[in-house]
Coordinates of C-alpha atoms and ligand atoms in Angstrom, one line a residue:
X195 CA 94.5 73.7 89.7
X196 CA 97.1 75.9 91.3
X197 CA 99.6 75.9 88.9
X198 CA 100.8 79.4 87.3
X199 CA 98.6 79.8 83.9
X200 CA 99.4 84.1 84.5
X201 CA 101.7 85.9 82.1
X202 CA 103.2 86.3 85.7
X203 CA 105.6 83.7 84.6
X204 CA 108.4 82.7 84.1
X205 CA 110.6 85.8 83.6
X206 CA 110.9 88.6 85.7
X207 CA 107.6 89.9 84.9
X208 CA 109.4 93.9 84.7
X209 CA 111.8 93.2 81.9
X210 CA 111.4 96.7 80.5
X211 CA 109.7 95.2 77.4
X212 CA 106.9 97.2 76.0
X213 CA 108.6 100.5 77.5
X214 CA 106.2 103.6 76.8
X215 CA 108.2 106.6 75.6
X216 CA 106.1 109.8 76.1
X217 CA 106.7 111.6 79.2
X218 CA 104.7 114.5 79.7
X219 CA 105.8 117.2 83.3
X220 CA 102.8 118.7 83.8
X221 CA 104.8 121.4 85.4
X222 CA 102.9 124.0 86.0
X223 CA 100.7 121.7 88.3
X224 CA 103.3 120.4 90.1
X225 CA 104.6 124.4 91.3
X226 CA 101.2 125.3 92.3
X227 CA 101.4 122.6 94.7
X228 CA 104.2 124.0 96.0
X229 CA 102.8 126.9 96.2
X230 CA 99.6 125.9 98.4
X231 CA 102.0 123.6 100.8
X232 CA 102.9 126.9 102.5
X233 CA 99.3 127.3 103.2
X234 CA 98.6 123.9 104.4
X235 CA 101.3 123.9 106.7
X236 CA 99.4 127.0 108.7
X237 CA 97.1 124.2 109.3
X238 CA 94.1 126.3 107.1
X239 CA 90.7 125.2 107.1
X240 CA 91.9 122.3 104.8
X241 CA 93.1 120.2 107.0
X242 CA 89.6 119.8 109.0
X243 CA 88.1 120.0 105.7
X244 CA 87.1 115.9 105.2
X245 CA 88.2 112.6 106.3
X246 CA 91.5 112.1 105.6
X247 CA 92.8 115.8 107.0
X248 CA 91.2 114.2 110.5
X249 CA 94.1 111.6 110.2
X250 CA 96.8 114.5 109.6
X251 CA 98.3 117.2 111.5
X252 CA 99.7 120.3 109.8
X253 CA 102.8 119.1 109.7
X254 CA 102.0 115.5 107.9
X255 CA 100.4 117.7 105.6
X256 CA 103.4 119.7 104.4
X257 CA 104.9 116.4 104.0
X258 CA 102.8 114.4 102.1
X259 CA 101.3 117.4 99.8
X260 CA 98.4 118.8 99.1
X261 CA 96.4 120.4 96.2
X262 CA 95.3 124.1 95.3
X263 CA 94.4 123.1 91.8
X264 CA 93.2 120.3 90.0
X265 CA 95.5 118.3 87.0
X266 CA 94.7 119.7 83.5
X267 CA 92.6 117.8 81.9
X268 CA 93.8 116.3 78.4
X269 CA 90.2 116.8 76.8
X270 CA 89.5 113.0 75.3
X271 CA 86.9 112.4 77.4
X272 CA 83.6 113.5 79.3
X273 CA 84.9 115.5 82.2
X274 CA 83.6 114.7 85.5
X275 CA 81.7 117.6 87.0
X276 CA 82.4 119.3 90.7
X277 CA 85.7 117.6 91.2
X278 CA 87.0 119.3 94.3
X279 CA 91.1 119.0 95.4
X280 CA 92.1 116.3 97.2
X281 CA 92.7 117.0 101.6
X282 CA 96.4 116.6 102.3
X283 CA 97.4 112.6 102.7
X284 CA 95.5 111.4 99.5
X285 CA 98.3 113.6 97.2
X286 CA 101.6 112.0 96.2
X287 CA 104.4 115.0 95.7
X288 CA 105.9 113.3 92.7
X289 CA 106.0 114.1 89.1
X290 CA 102.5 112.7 87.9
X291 CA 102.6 109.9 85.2
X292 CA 101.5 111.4 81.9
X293 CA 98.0 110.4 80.8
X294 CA 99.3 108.2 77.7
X295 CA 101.3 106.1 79.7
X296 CA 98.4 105.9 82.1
X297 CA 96.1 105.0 79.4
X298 CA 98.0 102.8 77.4
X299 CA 100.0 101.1 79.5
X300 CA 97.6 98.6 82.1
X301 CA 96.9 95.5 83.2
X302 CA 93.0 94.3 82.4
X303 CA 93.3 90.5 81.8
X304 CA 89.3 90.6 80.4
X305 CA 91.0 92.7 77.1
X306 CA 94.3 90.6 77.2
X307 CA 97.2 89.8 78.8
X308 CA 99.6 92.4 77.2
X309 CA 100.5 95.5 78.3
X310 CA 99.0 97.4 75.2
X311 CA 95.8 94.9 74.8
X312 CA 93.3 96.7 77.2
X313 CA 94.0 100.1 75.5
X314 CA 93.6 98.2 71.6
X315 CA 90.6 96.2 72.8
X316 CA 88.7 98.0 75.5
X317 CA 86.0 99.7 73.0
X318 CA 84.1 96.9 73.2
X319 CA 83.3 97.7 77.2
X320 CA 80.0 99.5 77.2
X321 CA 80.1 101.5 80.6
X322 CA 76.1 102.6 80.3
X323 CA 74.2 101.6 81.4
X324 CA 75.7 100.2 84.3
X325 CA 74.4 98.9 88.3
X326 CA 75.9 98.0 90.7
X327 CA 74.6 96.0 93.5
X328 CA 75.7 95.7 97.5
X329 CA 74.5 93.2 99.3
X330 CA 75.4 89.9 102.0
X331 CA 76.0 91.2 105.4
X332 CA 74.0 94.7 105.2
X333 CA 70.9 95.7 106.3
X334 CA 69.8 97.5 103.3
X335 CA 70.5 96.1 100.2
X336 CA 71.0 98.4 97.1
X337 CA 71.2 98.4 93.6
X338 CA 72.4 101.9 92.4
X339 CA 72.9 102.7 88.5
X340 CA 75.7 105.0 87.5
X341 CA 74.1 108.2 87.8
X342 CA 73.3 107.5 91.2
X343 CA 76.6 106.5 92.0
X344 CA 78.2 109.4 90.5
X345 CA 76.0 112.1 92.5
X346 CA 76.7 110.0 95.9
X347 CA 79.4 111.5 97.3
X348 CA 81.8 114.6 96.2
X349 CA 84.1 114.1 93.8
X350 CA 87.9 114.6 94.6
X351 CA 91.1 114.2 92.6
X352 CA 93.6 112.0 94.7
X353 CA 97.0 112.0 93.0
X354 CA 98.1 108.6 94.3
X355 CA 101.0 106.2 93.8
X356 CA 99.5 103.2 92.5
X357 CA 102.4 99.7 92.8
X358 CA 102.1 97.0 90.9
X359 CA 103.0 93.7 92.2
X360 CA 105.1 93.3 89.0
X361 CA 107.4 96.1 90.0
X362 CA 106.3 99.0 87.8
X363 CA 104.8 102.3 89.2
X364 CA 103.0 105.4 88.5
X365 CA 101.5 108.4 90.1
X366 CA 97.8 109.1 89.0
X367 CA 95.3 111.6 89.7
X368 CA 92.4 110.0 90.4
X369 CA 88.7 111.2 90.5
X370 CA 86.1 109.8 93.0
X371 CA 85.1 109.1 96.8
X372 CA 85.8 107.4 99.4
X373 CA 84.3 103.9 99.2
X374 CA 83.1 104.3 102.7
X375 CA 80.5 106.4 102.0
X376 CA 78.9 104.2 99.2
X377 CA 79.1 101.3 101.6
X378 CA 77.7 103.5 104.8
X379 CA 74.7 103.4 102.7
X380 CA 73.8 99.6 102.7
X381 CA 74.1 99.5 106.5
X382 CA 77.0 96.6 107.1
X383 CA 75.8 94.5 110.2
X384 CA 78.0 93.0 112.5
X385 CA 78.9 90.0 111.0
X386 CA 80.3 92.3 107.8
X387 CA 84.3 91.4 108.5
X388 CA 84.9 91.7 105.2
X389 CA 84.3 93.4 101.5
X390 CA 84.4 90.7 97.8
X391 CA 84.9 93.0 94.9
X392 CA 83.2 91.5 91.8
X393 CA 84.0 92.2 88.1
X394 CA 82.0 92.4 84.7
X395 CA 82.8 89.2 83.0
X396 CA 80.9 89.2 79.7
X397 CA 82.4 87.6 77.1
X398 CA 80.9 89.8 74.7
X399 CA 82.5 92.7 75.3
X400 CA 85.4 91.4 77.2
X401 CA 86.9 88.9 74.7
X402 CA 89.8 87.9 77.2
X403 CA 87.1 86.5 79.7
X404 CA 87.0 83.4 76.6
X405 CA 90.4 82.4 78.2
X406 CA 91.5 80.3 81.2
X407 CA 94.1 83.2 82.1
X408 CA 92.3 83.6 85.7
X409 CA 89.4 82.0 87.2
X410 CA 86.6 84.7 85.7
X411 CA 85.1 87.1 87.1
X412 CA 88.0 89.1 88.6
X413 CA 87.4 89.0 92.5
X414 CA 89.0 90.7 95.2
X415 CA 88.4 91.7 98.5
X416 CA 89.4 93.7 102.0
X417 CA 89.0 93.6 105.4
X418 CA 86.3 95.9 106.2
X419 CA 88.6 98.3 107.9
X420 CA 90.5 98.7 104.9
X421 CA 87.2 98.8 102.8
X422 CA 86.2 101.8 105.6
X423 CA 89.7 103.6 105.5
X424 CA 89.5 106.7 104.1
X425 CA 92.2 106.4 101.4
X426 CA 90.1 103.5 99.7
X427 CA 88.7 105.3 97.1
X428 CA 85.9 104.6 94.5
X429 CA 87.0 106.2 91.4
X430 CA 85.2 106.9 88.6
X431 CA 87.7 109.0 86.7
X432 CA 91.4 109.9 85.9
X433 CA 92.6 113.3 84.9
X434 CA 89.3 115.1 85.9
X435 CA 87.6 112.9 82.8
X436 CA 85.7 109.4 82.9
X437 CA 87.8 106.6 83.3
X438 CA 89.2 105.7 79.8
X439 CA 87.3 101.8 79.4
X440 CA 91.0 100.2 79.5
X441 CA 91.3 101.8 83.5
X442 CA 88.0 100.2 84.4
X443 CA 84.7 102.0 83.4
X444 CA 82.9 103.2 84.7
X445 CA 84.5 103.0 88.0
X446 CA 87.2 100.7 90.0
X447 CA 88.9 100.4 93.3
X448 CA 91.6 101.9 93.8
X449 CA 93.4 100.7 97.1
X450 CA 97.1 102.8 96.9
X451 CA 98.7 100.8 99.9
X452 CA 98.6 97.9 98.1
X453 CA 99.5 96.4 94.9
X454 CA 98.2 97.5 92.0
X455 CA 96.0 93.6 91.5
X456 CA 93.9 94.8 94.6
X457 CA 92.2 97.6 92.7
X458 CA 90.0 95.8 90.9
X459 CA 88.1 97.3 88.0
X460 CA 84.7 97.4 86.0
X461 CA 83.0 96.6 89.4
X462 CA 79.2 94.8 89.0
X463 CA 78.8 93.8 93.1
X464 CA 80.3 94.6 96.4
X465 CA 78.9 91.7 99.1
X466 CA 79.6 91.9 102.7
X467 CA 80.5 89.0 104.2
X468 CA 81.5 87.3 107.5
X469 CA 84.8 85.2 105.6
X470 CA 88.0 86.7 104.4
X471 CA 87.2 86.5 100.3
X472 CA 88.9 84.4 97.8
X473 CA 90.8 86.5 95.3
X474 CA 91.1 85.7 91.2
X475 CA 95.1 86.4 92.0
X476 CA 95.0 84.2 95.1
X477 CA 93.4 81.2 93.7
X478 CA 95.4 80.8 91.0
X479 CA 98.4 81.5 92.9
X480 CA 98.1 81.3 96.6
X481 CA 102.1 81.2 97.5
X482 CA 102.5 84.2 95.1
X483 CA 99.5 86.6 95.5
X484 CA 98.0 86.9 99.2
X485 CA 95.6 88.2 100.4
X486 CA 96.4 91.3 102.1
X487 CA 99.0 92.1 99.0
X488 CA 100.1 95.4 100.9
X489 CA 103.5 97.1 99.2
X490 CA 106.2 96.1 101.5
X491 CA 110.0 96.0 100.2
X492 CA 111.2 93.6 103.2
X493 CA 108.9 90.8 101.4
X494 CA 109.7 89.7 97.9
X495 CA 107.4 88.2 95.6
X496 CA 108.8 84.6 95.6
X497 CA 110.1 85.1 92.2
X498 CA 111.3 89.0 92.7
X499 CA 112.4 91.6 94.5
X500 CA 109.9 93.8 95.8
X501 CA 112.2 96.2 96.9
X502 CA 112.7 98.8 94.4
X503 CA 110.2 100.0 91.3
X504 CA 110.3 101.1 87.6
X505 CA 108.5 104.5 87.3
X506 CA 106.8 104.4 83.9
X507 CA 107.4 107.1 81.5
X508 CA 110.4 107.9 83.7
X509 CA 113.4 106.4 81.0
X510 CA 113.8 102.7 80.2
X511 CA 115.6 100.0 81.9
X512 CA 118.6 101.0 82.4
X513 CA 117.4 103.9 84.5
X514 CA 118.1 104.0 88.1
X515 CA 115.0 102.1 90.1
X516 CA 113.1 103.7 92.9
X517 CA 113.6 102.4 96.1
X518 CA 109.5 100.8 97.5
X519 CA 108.2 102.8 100.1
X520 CA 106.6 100.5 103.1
X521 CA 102.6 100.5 102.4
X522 CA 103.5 102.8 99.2
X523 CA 104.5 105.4 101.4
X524 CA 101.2 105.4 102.9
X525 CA 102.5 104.0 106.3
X526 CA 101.1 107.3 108.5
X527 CA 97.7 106.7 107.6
X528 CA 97.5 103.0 107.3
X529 CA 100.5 101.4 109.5
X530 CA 97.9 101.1 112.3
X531 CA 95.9 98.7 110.7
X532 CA 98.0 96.1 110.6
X533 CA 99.5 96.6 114.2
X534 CA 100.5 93.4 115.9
X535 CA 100.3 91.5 112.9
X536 CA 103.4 89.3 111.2
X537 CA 103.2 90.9 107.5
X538 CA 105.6 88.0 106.2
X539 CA 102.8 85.8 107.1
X540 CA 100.0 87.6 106.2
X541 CA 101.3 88.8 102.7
Ligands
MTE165 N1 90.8 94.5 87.5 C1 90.2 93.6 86.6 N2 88.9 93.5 86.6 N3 91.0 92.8 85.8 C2 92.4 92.9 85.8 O1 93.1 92.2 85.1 N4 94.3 94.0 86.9 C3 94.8 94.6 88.2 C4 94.0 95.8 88.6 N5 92.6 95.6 88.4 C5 93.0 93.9 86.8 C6 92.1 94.7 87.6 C7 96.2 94.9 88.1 S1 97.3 93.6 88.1 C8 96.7 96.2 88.2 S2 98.4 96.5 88.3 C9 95.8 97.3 88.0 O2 94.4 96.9 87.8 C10 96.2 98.1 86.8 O3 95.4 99.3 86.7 P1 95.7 100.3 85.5 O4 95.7 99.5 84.2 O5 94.6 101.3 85.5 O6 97.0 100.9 85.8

């Protein structure tokens, strides 16, 4: 029942154990960035050039960033073809996490519960051939294999913060679309209020799905304006390469406003449905994990601060922590959706 079986507990989950050293500044990146801003901020073609720049002025732009030229790719994997920059709002303007720490240092309960597990034990994940279905609420059901999927929309890098509830953080450039347009195609009716995220869970090739750890498969979900926002992204890649199998081949959610649980990864379904989902995270914790889980410092975790972060790759534990950014520092695009609402109580 709902008593804590996550490595969650009982210590302060961010302990600094495990700590990855490398630290890689893709530099050179970082100036051409720089570089572009000047250009965004003359409001160029850009900023009308997709969904996101609708949300943005010129001047939001030169704040948040925006990309001229896409991360170097490291080379280990298949590199994902047409990747186009990211429109200003989807970039963070922060030293990007290096790909090892990325790759080796992730939650992915199916491979284990440590740190370091999914990156030993995720070969065993076979990413092809893979479907995925969408279906409840929707007027056209679909079942779309990867190479479908891949071609749906155009590719963009999105160099997002990603939170995790535990109080780590990293910036990553994602590859992939905005999950709007893969659930445009399904037709949601009116009674689609809301979008449950469903996970592979074979034991075969996920040998953590043999333990009790959560309540298998890994479900999550959104309201359907979240689902619809363009910042929720479907990504199918990292680095401008395939996702690595320990991020979530062949492609995850990835929902930067909130924490890092809410991204859910290896995704089989997507149903549409009238009832706010039931999460993995939130049944087996309800007071702990809810279900809108969106980065706020002014609400702790019961058992934590949630106020300040640990920046992996950025030094160890005795390095200064980074103060949490309301909604990641996503609050201009997103702030609106929660308008009205009481975000101690719906945490
Ligand atoms: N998705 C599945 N299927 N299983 C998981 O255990 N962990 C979540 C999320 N998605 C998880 C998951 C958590 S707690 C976090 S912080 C992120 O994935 C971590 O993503 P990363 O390992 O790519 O950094």
């Amino acid at each position: 029942m709902a008593f804590i079986r996550s490595s969650r507990s009982p210590w302060h989950p961010d302990s600094g154990l495990q700590l990855p050293s490398s630290e890689i500044t893709p530099q050179e990146v970082y100036a051409s960035r720089r570089t572009w801003l000047a250009q965004a901020a003359l409001g160029s073609a850009v900023v009308a050039g997709g969904g996101l720049g609708a949300l943005l002025n010129p001047a939001q732009a030169l704040a948040q960033g925006a990309s001229g030229s896409l991360v170097k790719r490291p080379g280990k994997l298949a590199a994902l073809p047409g990747v186009r920059s990211a429109v200003p709002g989807a970039i963070a303007m922060e030293k990007i996490t290096a790909y090892e720490d990325i790759t080796t240092y992730n939650n992915f309960y199916e491979f284990g519960t440590d740190k370091s597990a999914p990156a030993e034990n995720a070969h065993t994940l076979r990413p092809r051939p893979w479907t995925v279905s969408i279906e409840g609420e929707v007027g056209k059901p679909l079942t779309l294999g990867i190479d479908d999927l891949l071609k749906l929309g155009a590719m963009e890098e999105r160099i997002y913060r990603l939170r995790c509830v535990e109080g780590w953080s990293m910036v990553i450039p994602w590859v992939g679309y905005s999950l709007s347009t893969l659930i445009k195609r399904a037709e949601p009716n009116s009674r689609a209020k809301y979008v449950e995220f469903i996970t592979l869970a074979d034991p075969k090739q996920m040998p953590g799905v043999r333990s009790g750890v959560l309540d298998w498969p890994y479900v999550e979900g959104l309201r359907i304006d979240e689902a619809m926002h363009p910042l929720t992204l479907m990504a199918f890649g990292l680095y401008g390469e395939v996702l690595p199998n320990q991020n979530g081949a062949p492609l995850r959610l990835v929902v930067p406003w909130k924490y890092g649980f809410k991204s859910a990864k290896s995704i089989v379904k997507i149903r549409l449905v009238e009832k706010e989902p039931v999460s993995s995270w939130t049944k087996a914790n309800r007071g702990e994990y809810g279900f809108y889980s969106n980065v706020n410092p002014k609400v702790d975790h019961p058992r934590w601060s949630q106020a300040s972060e640990r920046r992996i790759g950025e030094g160890g534990i005795f390095t200064p922590r980074k103060a949490t950014l309301m909604f990641n520092g996503y609050e201009a695009q997103v702030g609106q959706l929660y308008a009205g609402m009481d975000l101690k109580k719906f945490y």
